[in-house]
Amino acid sequence: MINKIHIKALKSIKDLTIHTTKLNLFVGTNSSGKSTLLQAILLAVQNAEDDIGLNGKWVSIGDFREVRNYYMPGEAIRIEFELEGQSNPQWVEFSEDRERETCVKCAQMSFLIIRHISMQQPMNTRQYSG
């Protein structure tokens, strides 16, 4: 289980730490960061195995300069997870490469994060025909 999520310098989020439980509900006004939180989780998942960056299979959010928090121009985008039973947090970080004006990722993510976030078993659903 994910015990804590920490997001820094991503879109409208300057510095956010969320302590999670088995059931979490995110409620807020428009543009308060609910979707950004979900995008951060997807960014971590899509970069856990390969250096895909900000635009990939799970989520595509744009250019580094567009998604880094406006009030934190010198900061890297960082997404960190604290997993149950792990002493060191898992993290992924995106920073600006000034020569190419693109984004470079430094990661210390393991495959564990994918197992904790992605659904391993399909949900039981029934299809009804009307």
CSV table of C-alpha atoms in Angstrom, one decimal:
chain,number,residue,atom,x,y,z
A,1,MET,CA,0.0,0.0,0.0
A,2,ILE,CA,1.1,3.6,-0.7
A,3,ASN,CA,1.4,5.4,2.7
A,4,LYS,CA,2.5,8.8,1.4
A,5,ILE,CA,2.6,10.8,-1.8
A,6,HIS,CA,4.7,13.9,-2.1
A,7,ILE,CA,4.5,16.1,-5.2
A,8,LYS,CA,6.7,19.2,-5.8
A,9,ALA,CA,6.6,21.9,-8.5
A,10,LEU,CA,4.0,20.1,-10.8
A,11,LYS,CA,1.4,22.4,-12.4
A,12,SER,CA,-0.7,24.1,-9.7
A,13,ILE,CA,1.0,22.1,-6.9
A,14,LYS,CA,4.0,23.8,-5.2
A,15,ASP,CA,4.7,21.3,-2.4
A,16,LEU,CA,2.1,18.7,-1.4
A,17,THR,CA,2.3,15.8,0.9
A,18,ILE,CA,-0.7,13.4,1.2
A,19,HIS,CA,-0.8,10.6,3.8
A,20,THR,CA,-3.0,7.9,2.2
A,21,THR,CA,-5.3,5.2,3.6
A,22,LYS,CA,-7.0,2.3,1.9
A,23,LEU,CA,-9.7,4.6,0.7
A,24,ASN,CA,-9.0,8.2,-0.4
A,25,LEU,CA,-11.3,10.8,-1.8
A,26,PHE,CA,-10.1,13.9,-3.5
A,27,VAL,CA,-12.6,16.8,-3.5
A,28,GLY,CA,-12.0,20.4,-4.4
A,29,THR,CA,-12.8,23.4,-6.6
A,30,ASN,CA,-11.9,23.6,-10.2
A,31,SER,CA,-8.1,24.0,-10.8
A,32,SER,CA,-7.2,23.0,-7.2
A,33,GLY,CA,-5.0,20.0,-8.3
A,34,LYS,CA,-7.2,16.9,-8.2
A,35,SER,CA,-6.3,15.9,-11.8
A,36,THR,CA,-2.7,16.9,-11.3
A,37,LEU,CA,-2.5,14.5,-8.4
A,38,LEU,CA,-3.7,11.7,-10.6
A,39,GLN,CA,-1.4,12.8,-13.5
A,40,ALA,CA,1.5,12.6,-11.0
A,41,ILE,CA,0.7,9.0,-10.2
A,42,LEU,CA,0.5,8.1,-13.9
A,43,LEU,CA,3.8,9.9,-14.6
A,44,ALA,CA,5.5,7.8,-11.9
A,45,VAL,CA,4.0,4.6,-13.3
A,46,GLN,CA,5.0,5.3,-16.9
A,47,ASN,CA,8.6,6.2,-15.9
A,48,ALA,CA,9.1,3.3,-13.4
A,49,GLU,CA,10.7,1.1,-16.1
A,50,ASP,CA,11.8,3.4,-18.9
A,51,ASP,CA,12.8,7.0,-19.2
A,52,ILE,CA,9.7,8.1,-21.1
A,53,GLY,CA,9.4,11.6,-19.7
A,54,LEU,CA,6.3,13.7,-19.5
A,55,ASN,CA,4.5,12.4,-22.5
A,56,GLY,CA,3.9,8.7,-22.9
A,57,LYS,CA,1.3,5.8,-22.9
A,58,TRP,CA,-0.3,6.6,-19.5
A,59,VAL,CA,-0.3,10.4,-19.6
A,60,SER,CA,0.8,13.2,-21.8
A,61,ILE,CA,1.0,16.5,-20.1
A,62,GLY,CA,3.1,18.7,-22.4
A,63,ASP,CA,6.5,20.5,-22.3
A,64,PHE,CA,8.5,20.8,-19.1
A,65,ARG,CA,8.3,24.6,-18.9
A,66,GLU,CA,4.5,24.4,-19.3
A,67,VAL,CA,3.9,21.9,-16.5
A,68,ARG,CA,6.5,23.1,-13.9
A,69,ASN,CA,4.9,25.3,-11.3
A,70,TYR,CA,5.0,28.9,-12.4
A,71,TYR,CA,6.2,30.2,-9.0
A,72,MET,CA,9.1,27.6,-8.9
A,73,PRO,CA,11.2,28.3,-12.0
A,74,GLY,CA,14.4,26.8,-10.7
A,75,GLU,CA,12.9,23.7,-9.2
A,76,ALA,CA,12.7,20.2,-10.6
A,77,ILE,CA,9.4,18.4,-10.7
A,78,ARG,CA,9.5,15.6,-8.1
A,79,ILE,CA,7.0,12.8,-7.3
A,80,GLU,CA,7.7,10.6,-4.3
A,81,PHE,CA,6.0,7.6,-2.9
A,82,GLU,CA,6.4,6.0,0.5
A,83,LEU,CA,5.4,2.4,0.4
A,84,GLU,CA,4.3,0.2,3.3
A,85,GLY,CA,7.2,-2.0,4.4
A,86,GLN,CA,9.9,0.1,2.6
A,87,SER,CA,12.3,2.3,4.5
A,88,ASN,CA,13.4,4.4,1.5
A,89,PRO,CA,10.9,6.4,-0.6
A,90,GLN,CA,10.6,5.7,-4.3
A,91,TRP,CA,10.8,8.8,-6.5
A,92,VAL,CA,11.0,10.2,-10.0
A,93,GLU,CA,12.3,13.6,-10.8
A,94,PHE,CA,12.1,15.7,-14.0
A,95,SER,CA,14.5,18.6,-14.5
A,96,GLU,CA,15.2,21.0,-17.3
A,97,ASP,CA,18.1,20.3,-19.7
A,98,ARG,CA,19.1,23.9,-20.7
A,99,GLU,CA,21.1,22.8,-23.8
A,100,ARG,CA,18.2,20.9,-25.4
A,101,GLU,CA,15.4,22.8,-23.6
A,102,THR,CA,13.8,19.4,-22.9
A,103,CYS,CA,13.2,17.5,-19.8
A,104,VAL,CA,15.5,14.9,-18.3
A,105,LYS,CA,14.4,12.3,-15.7
A,106,CYS,CA,16.4,10.9,-12.8
A,107,ALA,CA,14.7,8.1,-11.1
A,108,GLN,CA,15.0,5.7,-8.2
A,109,MET,CA,11.8,3.9,-8.9
A,110,SER,CA,11.4,0.2,-8.7
A,111,PHE,CA,8.9,-2.2,-10.3
A,112,LEU,CA,7.2,-2.3,-6.8
A,113,ILE,CA,5.5,1.0,-7.5
A,114,ILE,CA,3.7,-0.4,-10.6
A,115,ARG,CA,2.4,-3.4,-8.6
A,116,HIS,CA,1.0,-1.0,-5.9
A,117,ILE,CA,-0.6,1.4,-8.3
A,118,SER,CA,-1.8,-0.6,-11.3
A,119,MET,CA,-4.7,-3.0,-11.2
A,120,GLN,CA,-3.4,-6.6,-11.4
A,121,GLN,CA,-6.8,-8.2,-11.6
A,122,PRO,CA,-9.7,-7.1,-13.8
A,123,MET,CA,-12.7,-5.8,-11.9
A,124,ASN,CA,-15.8,-8.0,-11.8
A,125,THR,CA,-18.2,-6.4,-14.2
A,126,ARG,CA,-21.4,-7.6,-15.8
A,127,GLN,CA,-22.7,-6.5,-19.1
A,128,TYR,CA,-26.4,-6.1,-19.4
A,129,SER,CA,-28.1,-5.8,-22.7
A,130,GLY,CA,-31.3,-3.8,-22.7
